[in-house]
Coordinates of C-alpha atoms in Angstrom, one line a residue:
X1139 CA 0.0 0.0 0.0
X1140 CA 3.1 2.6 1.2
X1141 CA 4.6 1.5 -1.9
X1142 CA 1.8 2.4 -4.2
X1143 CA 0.7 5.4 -2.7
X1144 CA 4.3 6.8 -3.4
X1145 CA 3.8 5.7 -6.6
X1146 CA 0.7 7.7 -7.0
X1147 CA 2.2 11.0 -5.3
X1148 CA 5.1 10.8 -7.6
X1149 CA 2.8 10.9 -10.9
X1150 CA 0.2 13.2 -9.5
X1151 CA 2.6 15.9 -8.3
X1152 CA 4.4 16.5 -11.6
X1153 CA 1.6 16.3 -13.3
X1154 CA -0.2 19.0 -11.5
X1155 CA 2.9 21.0 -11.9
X1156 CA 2.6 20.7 -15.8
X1157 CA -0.8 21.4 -16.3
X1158 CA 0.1 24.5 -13.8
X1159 CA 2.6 25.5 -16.2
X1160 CA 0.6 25.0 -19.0
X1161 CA -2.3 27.1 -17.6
X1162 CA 0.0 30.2 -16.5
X1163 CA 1.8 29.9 -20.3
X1164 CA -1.7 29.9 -21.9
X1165 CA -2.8 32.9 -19.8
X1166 CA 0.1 34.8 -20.5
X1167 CA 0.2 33.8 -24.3
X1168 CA -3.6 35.4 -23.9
X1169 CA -2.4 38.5 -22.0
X1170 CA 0.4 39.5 -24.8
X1171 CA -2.4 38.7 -27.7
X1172 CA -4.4 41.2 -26.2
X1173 CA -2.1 43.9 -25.2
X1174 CA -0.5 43.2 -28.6
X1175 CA -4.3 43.4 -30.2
X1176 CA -5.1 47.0 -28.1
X1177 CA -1.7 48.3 -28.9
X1178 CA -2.0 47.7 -32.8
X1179 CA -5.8 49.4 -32.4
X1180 CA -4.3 52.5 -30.7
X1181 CA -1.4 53.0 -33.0
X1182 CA -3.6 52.8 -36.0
X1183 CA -6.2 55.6 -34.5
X1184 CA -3.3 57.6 -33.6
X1185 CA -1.6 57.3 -36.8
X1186 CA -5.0 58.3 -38.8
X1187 CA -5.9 61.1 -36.2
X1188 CA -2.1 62.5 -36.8
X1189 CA -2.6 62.7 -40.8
X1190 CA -6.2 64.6 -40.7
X1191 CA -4.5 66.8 -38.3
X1192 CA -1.7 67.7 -40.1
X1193 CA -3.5 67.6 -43.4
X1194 CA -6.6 69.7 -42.1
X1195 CA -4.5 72.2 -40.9
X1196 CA -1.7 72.7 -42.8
X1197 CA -4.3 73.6 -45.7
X1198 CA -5.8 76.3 -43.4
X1199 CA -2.5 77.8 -42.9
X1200 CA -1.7 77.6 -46.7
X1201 CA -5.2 79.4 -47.6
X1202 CA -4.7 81.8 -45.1
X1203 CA -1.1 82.9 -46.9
X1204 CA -1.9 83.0 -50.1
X1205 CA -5.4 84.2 -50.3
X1206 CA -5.3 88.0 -48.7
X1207 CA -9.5 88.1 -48.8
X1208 CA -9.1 85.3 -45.8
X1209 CA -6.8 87.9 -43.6
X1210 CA -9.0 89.1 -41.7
X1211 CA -9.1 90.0 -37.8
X1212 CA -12.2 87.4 -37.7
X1213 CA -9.2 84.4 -38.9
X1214 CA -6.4 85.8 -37.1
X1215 CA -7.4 83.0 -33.9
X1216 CA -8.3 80.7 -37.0
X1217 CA -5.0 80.9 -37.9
X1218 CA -3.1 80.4 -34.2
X1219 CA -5.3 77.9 -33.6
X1220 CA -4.2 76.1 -36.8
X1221 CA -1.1 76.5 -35.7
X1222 CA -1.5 74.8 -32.3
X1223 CA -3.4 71.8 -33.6
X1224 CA -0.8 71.1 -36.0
X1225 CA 2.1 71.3 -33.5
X1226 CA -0.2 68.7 -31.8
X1227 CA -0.8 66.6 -34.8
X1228 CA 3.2 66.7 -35.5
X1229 CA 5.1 66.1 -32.3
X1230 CA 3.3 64.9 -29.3
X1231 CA 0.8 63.0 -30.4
X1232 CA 3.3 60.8 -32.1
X1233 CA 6.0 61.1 -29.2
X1234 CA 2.9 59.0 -27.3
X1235 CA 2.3 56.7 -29.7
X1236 CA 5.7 55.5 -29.7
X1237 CA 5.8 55.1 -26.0
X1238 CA 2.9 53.4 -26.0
X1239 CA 3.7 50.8 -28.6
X1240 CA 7.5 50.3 -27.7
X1241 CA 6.4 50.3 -24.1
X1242 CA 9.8 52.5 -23.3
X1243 CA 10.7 55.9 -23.2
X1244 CA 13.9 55.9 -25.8
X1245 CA 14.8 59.9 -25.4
X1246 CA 15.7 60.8 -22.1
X1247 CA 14.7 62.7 -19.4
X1248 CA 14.8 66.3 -20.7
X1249 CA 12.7 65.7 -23.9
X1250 CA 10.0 63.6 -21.5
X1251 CA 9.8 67.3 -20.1
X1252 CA 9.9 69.3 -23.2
X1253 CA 7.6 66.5 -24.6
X1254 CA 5.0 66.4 -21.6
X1255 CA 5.2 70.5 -21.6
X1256 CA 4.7 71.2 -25.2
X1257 CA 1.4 68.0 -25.8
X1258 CA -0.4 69.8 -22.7
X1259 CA 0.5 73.1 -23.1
X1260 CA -0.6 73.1 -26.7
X1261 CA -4.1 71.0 -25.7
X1262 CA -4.7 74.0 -23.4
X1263 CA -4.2 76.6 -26.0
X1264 CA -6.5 75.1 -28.5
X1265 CA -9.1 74.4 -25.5
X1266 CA -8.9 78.3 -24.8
X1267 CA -9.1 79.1 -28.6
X1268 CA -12.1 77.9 -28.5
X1269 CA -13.6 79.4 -25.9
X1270 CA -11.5 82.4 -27.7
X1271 CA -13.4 81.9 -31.1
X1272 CA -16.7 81.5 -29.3
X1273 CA -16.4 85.2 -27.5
X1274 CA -15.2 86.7 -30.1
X1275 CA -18.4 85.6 -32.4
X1276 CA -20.8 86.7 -29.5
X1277 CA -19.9 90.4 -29.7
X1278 CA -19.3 90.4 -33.3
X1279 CA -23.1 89.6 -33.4
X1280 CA -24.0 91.8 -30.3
X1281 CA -22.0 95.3 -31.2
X1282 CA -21.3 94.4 -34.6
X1283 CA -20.0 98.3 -35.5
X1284 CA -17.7 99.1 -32.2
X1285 CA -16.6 96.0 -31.9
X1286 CA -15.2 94.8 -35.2
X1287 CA -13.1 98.4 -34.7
X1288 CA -9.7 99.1 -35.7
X1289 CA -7.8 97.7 -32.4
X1290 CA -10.1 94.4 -32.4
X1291 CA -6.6 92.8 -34.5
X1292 CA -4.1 93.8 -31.8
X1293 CA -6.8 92.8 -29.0
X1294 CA -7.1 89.5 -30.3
X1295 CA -3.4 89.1 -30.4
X1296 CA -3.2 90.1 -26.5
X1297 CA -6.1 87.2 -26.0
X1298 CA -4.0 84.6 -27.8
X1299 CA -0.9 85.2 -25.9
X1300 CA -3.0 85.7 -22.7
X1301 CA -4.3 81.7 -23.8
X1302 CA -0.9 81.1 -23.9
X1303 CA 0.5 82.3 -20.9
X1304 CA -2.0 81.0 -18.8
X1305 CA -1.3 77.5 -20.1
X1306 CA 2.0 77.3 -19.8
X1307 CA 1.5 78.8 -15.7
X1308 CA -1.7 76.1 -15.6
X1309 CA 0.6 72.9 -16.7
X1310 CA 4.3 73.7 -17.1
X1311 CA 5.0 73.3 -12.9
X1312 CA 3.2 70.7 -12.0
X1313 CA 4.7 68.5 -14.9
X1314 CA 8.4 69.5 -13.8
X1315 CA 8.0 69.0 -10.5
X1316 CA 5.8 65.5 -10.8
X1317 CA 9.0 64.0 -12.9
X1318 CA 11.2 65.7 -10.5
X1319 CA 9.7 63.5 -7.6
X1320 CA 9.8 61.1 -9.6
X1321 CA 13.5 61.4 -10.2
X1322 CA 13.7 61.5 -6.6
X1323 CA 12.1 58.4 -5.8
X1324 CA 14.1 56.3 -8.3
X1325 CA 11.0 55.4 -10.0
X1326 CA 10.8 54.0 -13.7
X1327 CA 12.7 56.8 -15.6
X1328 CA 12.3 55.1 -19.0
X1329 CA 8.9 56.0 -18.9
X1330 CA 7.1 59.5 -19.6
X1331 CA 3.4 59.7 -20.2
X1332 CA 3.2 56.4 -18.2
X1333 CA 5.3 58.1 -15.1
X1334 CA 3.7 61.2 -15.4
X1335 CA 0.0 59.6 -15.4
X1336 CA 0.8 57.3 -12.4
X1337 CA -1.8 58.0 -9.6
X1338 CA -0.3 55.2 -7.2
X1339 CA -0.4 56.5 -3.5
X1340 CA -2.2 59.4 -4.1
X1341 CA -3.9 60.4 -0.7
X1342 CA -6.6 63.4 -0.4
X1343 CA -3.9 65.7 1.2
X1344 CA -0.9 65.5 -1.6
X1345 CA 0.0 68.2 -3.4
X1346 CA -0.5 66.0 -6.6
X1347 CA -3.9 65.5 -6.2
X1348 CA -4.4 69.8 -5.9
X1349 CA -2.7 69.6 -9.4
X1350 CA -4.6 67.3 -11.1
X1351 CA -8.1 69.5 -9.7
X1352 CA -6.9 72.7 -10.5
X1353 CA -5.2 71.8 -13.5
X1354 CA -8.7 69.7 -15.2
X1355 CA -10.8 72.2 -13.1
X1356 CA -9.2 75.5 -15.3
X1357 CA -8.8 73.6 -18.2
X1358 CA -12.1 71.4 -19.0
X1359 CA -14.9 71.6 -16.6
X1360 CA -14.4 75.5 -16.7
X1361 CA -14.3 76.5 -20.8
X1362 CA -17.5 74.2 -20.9
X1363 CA -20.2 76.2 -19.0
X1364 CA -18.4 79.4 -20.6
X1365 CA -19.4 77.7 -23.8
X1366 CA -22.9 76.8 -23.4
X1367 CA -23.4 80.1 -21.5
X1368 CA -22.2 81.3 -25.0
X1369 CA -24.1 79.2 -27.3
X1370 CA -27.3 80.5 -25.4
X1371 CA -26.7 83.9 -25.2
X1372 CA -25.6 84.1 -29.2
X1373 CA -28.9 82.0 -29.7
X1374 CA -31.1 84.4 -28.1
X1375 CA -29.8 87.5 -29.9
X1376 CA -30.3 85.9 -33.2
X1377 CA -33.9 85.2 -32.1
X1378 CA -34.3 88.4 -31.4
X1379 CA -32.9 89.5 -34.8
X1380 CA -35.4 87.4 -36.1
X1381 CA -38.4 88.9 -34.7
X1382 CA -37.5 91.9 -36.0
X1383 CA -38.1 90.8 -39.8
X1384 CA -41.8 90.6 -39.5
X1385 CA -42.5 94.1 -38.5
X1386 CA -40.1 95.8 -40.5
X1387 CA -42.8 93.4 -43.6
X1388 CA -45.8 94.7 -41.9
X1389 CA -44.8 98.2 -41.7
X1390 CA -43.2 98.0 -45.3
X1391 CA -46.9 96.8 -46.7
X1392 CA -49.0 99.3 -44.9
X1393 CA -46.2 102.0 -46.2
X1394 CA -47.1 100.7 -49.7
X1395 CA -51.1 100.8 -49.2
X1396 CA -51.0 104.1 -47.7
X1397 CA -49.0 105.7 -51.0
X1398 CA -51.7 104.2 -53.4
X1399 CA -54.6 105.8 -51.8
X1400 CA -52.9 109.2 -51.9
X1401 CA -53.1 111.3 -55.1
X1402 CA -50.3 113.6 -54.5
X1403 CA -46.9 113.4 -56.5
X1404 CA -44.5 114.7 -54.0
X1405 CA -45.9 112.5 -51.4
X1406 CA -46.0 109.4 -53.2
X1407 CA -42.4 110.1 -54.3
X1408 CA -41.1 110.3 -50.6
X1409 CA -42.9 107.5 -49.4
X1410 CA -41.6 105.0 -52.0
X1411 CA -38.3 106.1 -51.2
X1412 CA -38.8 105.3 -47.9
X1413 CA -40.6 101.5 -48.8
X1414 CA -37.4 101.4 -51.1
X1415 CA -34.9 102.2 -47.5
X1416 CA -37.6 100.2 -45.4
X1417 CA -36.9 97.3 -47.8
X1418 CA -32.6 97.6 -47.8
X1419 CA -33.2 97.5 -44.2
X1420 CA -35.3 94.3 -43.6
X1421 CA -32.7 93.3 -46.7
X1422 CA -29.5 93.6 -44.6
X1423 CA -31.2 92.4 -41.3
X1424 CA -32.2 89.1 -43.4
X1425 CA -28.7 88.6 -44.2
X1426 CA -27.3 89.6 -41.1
X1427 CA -29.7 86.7 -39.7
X1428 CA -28.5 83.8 -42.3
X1429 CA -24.8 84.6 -41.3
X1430 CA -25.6 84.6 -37.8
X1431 CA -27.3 81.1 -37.8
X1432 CA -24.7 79.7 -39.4
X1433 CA -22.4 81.0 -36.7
X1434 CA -24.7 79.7 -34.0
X1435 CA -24.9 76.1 -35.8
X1436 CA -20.8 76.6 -35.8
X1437 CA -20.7 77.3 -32.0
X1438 CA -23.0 74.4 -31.5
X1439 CA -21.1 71.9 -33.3
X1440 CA -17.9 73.3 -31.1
X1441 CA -19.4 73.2 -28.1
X1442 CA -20.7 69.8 -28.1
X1443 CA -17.9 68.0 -30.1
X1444 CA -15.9 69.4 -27.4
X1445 CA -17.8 68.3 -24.7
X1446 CA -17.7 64.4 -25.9
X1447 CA -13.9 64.4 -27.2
X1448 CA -11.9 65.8 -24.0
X1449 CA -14.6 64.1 -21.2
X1450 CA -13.5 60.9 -21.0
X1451 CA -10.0 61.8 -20.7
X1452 CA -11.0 64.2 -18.1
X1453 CA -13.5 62.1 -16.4
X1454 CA -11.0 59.8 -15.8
X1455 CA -8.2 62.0 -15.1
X1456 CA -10.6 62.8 -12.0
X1457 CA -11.3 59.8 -10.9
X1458 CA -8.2 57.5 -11.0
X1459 CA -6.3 59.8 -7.8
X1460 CA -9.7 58.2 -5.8
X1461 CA -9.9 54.8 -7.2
X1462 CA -6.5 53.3 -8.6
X1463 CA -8.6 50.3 -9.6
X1464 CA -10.7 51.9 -12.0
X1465 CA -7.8 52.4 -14.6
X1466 CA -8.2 50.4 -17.6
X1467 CA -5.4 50.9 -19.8
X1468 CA -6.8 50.2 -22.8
X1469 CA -9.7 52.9 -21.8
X1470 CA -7.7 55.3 -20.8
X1471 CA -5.0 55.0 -24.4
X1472 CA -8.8 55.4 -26.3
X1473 CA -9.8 58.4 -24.4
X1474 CA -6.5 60.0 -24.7
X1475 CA -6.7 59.4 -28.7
X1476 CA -10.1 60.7 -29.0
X1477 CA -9.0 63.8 -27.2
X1478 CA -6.6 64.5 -29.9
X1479 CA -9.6 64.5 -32.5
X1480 CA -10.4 67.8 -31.1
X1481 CA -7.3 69.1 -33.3
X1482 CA -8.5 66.9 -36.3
X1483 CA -12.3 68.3 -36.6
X1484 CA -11.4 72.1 -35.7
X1485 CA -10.5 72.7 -39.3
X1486 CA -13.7 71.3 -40.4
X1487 CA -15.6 73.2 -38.0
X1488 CA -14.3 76.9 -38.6
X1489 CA -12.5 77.4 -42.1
X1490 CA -14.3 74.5 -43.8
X1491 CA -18.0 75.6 -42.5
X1492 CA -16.8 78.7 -44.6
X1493 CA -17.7 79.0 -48.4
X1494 CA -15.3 81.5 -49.7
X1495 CA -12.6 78.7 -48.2
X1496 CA -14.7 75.8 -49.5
X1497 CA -14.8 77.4 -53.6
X1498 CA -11.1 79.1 -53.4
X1499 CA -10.3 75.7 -52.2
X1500 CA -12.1 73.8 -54.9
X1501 CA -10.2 76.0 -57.5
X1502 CA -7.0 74.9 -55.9
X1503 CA -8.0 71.7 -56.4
X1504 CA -9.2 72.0 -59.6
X1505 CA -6.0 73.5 -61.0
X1506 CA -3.9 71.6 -59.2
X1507 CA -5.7 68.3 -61.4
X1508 CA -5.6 70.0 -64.3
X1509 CA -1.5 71.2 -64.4
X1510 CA -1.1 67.2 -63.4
X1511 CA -3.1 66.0 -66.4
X1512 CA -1.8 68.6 -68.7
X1513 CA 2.1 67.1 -67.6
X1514 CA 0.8 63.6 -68.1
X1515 CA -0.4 64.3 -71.9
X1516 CA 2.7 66.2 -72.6

């Protein structure tokens, strides 16, 4: 009995350990499929989001140089903000992608810093040129004459660097010093974005955790309320507009009515001159109104693009100081990459939406086919 019950420990026991083995290698080989399978996903979206960045805006900043009708004080933020987006679209996004797939941060420790400044830095901009954009339509529409004056250029040059400054003050010190401590701590310095986003041991009284509220308080959850506050107020200006058009008809008719019945020359001659003036006016208001809608459909599409593109990322960003748990990398890589889309659909929101851009760009097109045919039959 002894003997065979050794017998039957010896086989079972190794046997166990194999099929062990065998279920830890198969769950591993599962594990790398996957973060192989997620990691492929991500580099793809980031890789397409990068080309209609740089694509989008690098044709805005070529129209805007060679057409001088487009160089107006109304495109000057157009402009910066094309810019910014395409900085965005060039370097940072990129710079993540590669960290992401390689796993390792191949470029040291001072362009982590000048990598991690520039992406949020330049995220904040185009956040604030938004919100910039957004203003700058509302009083166009509400004092159209003193505000599209002759210092509204050099104003909205002081707003852009104002967006600027503020960005840099909002992100630049709480990136150095985070991968200062972490320098400090000897923690993994070939990482960046992973380092920098690590939220392990946060506690309700560290200084990090005041970072990461201000920081995501100032730069998402504020600009949104400022933009629906916007949208509202621009929507009920152009209302009002609106309900101008039918009185300026009515009085316009009973102008007309009121000239027939009369007999006398001189009188009838005034009053058609003013139906003629009455009629320029409800003219100019009517156009006025179409260009206004289509600014208010503009500011719409901003504000709530905006709103579903940086939320996750922010939502999270929240969050993950007060429940480490929660992080799903995989999540958290799609909602940083859907962030970045902001920069992709901000050309097709502003200088797209516009149809002197839309036919000058056409004709660019156009010619551009035709000198390429022409070369190919001579």
């Amino acid at each position: 009995m002894n003997a065979n019950l050794k017998q039957t420990i010896f086989i079972v026991i190794p046997t166990v350990f194999l099929n062990s083995n065998i279920n830890l290698n198969s769950n591993m080989a599962t594990k790398t499929n996957a973060n192989l399978t997620y990691k492929v996903i991500i580099a793809i979206l980031s890789c397409l989001t990068s080309l209609l960045i740089i694509s989008g805006n690098s044709l805005i900043i070529c129209f805007y140089w060679r057409n001088k009708k487009f160089r107006t004080a109304t495109n000057i933020p157009l402009l910066s903000l094309a810019l910014v987006d395409l900085t965005i679209g060039f370097y940072p996004l990129n710079m993540s992608t590669i960290e992401n797939v390689l796993n390792y941060w191949h470029f040291g420790k001072i362009f982590c810093i000048f990598t991690l400044v520039l992406d949020y830095v330049c995220c904040q901009v185009s956040i604030y040129h938004i919100v910039l954009i957004s203003i700058d339509r509302f009083f166009s529409i509400k004092k159209p004459l003193s505000y599209r004056g002759r210092y509204r250029k050099s104003r909205l040059r002081l707003f852009i660097l104002t967006t600027w400054l503020f960005s840099i003050i909002l992100w630049a010190p709480w990136i150095i010093w985070s991968m200062k401590l972490a320098e400090k701590k000897n923690l993994q310095l070939n990482k960046c974005y992973t380092e920098f986003l690590k939220f392990d041991g946060t506690s309700f009284h560290s200084s990090k955790l005041y970072f990461i509220l201000i920081s995501v308080g100032f730069g998402y959850f504020l600009p949104v309320p400022i933009l629906i506050c916007i949208y509202f107020k621009m929507y009920f200006l152009v209302k009002k507009e609106m309900e101008t058009i039918p009185r300026l008809t009515l009085m316009r008719n009973s102008r007309s009515l009121n000239d027939s019945s009369t007999k006398s020359f001189v009188f009838k001659s005034t009053s058609s001159y003013n139906v003629e003036a009455m009629n320029d006016e409800s003219v100019f208001k009517h156009r006025n109104i179409i260009r206004h809608k289509k600014a208010l459909k503009m500011i719409a599409s901003i504000v709530i693009i905006f709103i579903f593109t940086w939320f996750p990322y922010n939502l999270q960003m929240i969050l993950l100081p007060f429940c480490t748990s929660c992080y799903n990398t995989f999540l958290f890589e799609i909602s940083n990459v859907v962030s970045y889309t902001q920069s992709a659909v901000n050309p097709f929101l502003y200088a797209f939406a516009n149809q002197d851009f839309r036919s000058n760009f056409k004709n660019i097109l156009k010619c551009r086919i035709g000198l390429v045919i022409k070369k190919k039959i001579t």
